[in-house]
Amino acid sequence: MTAVKRVSSFFAGLFMVYTAILFTLAPDDALSLVMFFMSLALLFTGIRMFFYYFTLARHKTGGLAVLYRAAVIFDAGLFAIDLPDFPLVYVMIYLAAIHAVAGIAAILKALESKRLEAPSWKLNLVHGIGSTSIALLCLFYSKSVRIAVYIYSAGLFYSGIIRIIQAFRKTQNIYVQ
């Protein structure tokens, strides 16, 4: 990871932690902001994946899957931002889906890293277990607005802490001769 990426990851993690703390201070007023931030996150992730596809992934094996994922994520973001009075059940389903996909991906990455004997597999496994636990909490407490905001804030806080840790983690460079 370059120095610029480390600094940007650190400040993004700090912003996520700060936003999570603000959401927990006023949970009744934060539901619309939570939905807005989730929509923006989905939109920007979709745009980033489209950019990745058109610059690099279309020339790689499996690049078409990146295009399909980008389209689905971007559409989900457009759908979420288009509905101003989003029902709470859908907010919780969005939260659960986002955390479940991120958790499963992190667990699979951890298992692959362990198989390759990489030292960072434990942090990825903890991240995956944490994200899937948050997804299960979302499904279990799908009727309460306060709990929804608290779960989103916990996930945001957790992701911010993980980003800060990853900014300071030493990465290894692999040189192929």
C-alpha positions as a printed Julia matrix, in Angstrom:
177×3 Matrix{Float64}:
   0.0     0.0     0.0
   1.42    3.37   -0.98
   1.83    6.2     1.49
  -1.04    8.16   -0.06
  -3.36    5.16    0.23
  -2.3     4.63    3.83
  -3.06    8.23    4.75
  -6.38    8.23    2.88
  -7.37    4.91    4.48
  -6.5     6.27    7.92
  -8.56    9.43    7.47
 -11.46    7.49    5.93
 -11.41    5.22    8.98
 -11.41    8.22   11.31
 -14.35    9.75    9.44
 -16.25    6.46    9.69
 -15.64    6.23   13.45
 -16.68    9.88   13.93
 -19.86    9.39   11.88
 -20.75    6.25   13.84
 -20.41    8.13   17.12
 -22.61   10.95   15.81
 -25.28    8.47   14.72
 -25.4     6.83   18.15
 -25.88   10.21   19.85
 -29.13   10.89   17.94
 -30.48    7.53   16.75
 -34.07    8.68   16.14
 -33.0    11.38   13.7
 -30.28    9.35   12.0
 -32.33    6.81   10.04
 -32.71    9.03    6.98
 -28.99    9.83    7.1
 -28.16    6.14    7.42
 -30.2     5.37    4.32
 -28.63    8.28    2.46
 -25.1     7.16    3.35
 -25.88    3.56    2.39
 -27.25    4.76   -0.95
 -24.2     6.91   -1.61
 -21.87    4.09   -0.63
 -23.61    1.74   -3.06
 -23.54    4.35   -5.84
 -19.86    5.17   -5.38
 -18.93    1.49   -5.13
 -20.81    0.81   -8.36
 -19.1     3.75  -10.1
 -15.71    2.61   -8.84
 -16.35   -0.91  -10.1
 -17.48    0.44  -13.49
 -14.27    2.48  -13.66
 -12.24   -0.59  -12.74
 -14.0    -2.64  -15.39
 -13.5    -0.13  -18.2
  -9.86    0.56  -17.33
  -8.54   -2.89  -16.43
 -10.96   -5.72  -15.69
 -12.35   -6.05  -19.22
  -8.93   -7.3   -20.31
  -8.71   -9.87  -17.52
 -10.22  -13.29  -17.03
 -13.53  -12.95  -15.22
 -13.78   -9.25  -15.98
 -17.35   -9.57  -17.14
 -18.35  -10.61  -13.61
 -17.01   -7.27  -12.37
 -19.3    -5.51  -14.84
 -22.33   -7.48  -13.65
 -21.55   -6.8    -9.98
 -21.05   -3.11  -10.75
 -24.43   -2.94  -12.47
 -26.23   -4.67   -9.59
 -24.56   -2.52   -6.91
 -25.13    0.7    -8.85
 -28.8    -0.2    -9.43
 -29.28   -0.99   -5.75
 -27.83    2.42   -4.89
 -30.11    4.18   -7.37
 -33.12    2.29   -6.05
 -32.27    3.16   -2.45
 -31.66    6.85   -3.12
 -34.86    7.15   -5.17
 -37.17    6.22   -2.31
 -37.32    9.03    0.28
 -39.66    7.21    2.69
 -37.9     3.89    2.8
 -39.62    1.28    5.03
 -37.52    0.1     7.95
 -37.68   -3.55    6.91
 -35.96   -2.71    3.62
 -33.29   -0.71    5.42
 -32.55   -3.72    7.6
 -32.5    -6.04    4.57
 -30.03   -3.69    2.85
 -27.87   -3.6     5.99
 -27.99   -7.37    6.35
 -27.17   -7.96    2.68
 -24.25   -5.52    2.68
 -22.74   -7.0     5.84
 -23.39  -10.59    4.8
 -21.7   -10.19    1.43
 -18.75   -8.34    2.98
 -18.46  -10.93    5.74
 -18.56  -13.94    3.45
 -16.03  -12.33    1.12
 -13.7   -11.59    4.06
 -14.01  -15.15    5.39
 -13.25  -16.61    1.95
 -10.28  -14.24    1.62
  -9.05  -15.32    5.06
  -9.28  -19.0     4.16
  -7.37  -18.42    0.95
  -4.76  -16.34    2.78
  -4.34  -19.09    5.37
  -3.89  -21.65    2.62
  -1.19  -19.42    1.1
   0.35  -18.92    4.59
  -0.12  -15.13    4.57
   0.14  -13.44    7.97
  -3.0   -11.3     7.58
  -5.52  -14.14    7.49
  -6.52  -13.73   11.16
  -7.57  -10.09   10.76
  -9.6   -10.99    7.66
 -11.28  -13.84    9.52
 -12.19  -11.58   12.45
 -13.51   -8.98   10.01
 -15.62  -11.6     8.24
 -17.05  -13.04   11.45
 -17.86   -9.53   12.7
 -19.62   -8.57    9.48
 -21.7   -11.75    9.35
 -22.63  -11.28   13.02
 -23.85   -7.76   12.24
 -25.88   -9.18    9.32
 -27.55  -11.68   11.64
 -28.32   -8.91   14.14
 -29.93   -6.9    11.35
 -32.27   -9.74   10.55
 -33.04  -10.47   14.2
 -33.87   -6.85   15.11
 -35.63   -5.79   11.91
 -38.5    -3.91   13.61
 -36.7    -1.26   15.7
 -35.44    2.06   14.29
 -33.05    2.64   17.19
 -31.57   -0.83   16.87
 -31.18   -0.34   13.11
 -29.21    2.86   13.65
 -27.15    1.25   16.42
 -26.35   -1.75   14.22
 -25.38    0.49   11.31
 -23.26    2.61   13.65
 -21.59   -0.49   15.07
 -20.82   -1.74   11.58
 -19.53    1.67   10.54
 -17.4     1.94   13.69
 -16.07   -1.57   13.19
 -15.22   -0.94    9.53
 -13.52    2.34   10.46
 -11.35    0.61   13.06
 -10.43   -2.12   10.55
  -9.44    0.55    7.98
  -7.27    2.31   10.56
  -5.59   -0.98   11.5
  -4.99   -1.84    7.84
  -3.46    1.6     7.25
  -0.77    0.84    9.82
  -0.27   -2.81    8.92
   2.93   -3.6     7.13
   2.33   -5.1     3.7
   4.66   -7.47    1.94
   5.78   -7.03   -1.6
   6.14  -10.11   -3.74
   8.73   -9.89   -6.48
   8.61  -12.32   -9.38
  11.82  -12.81  -11.3
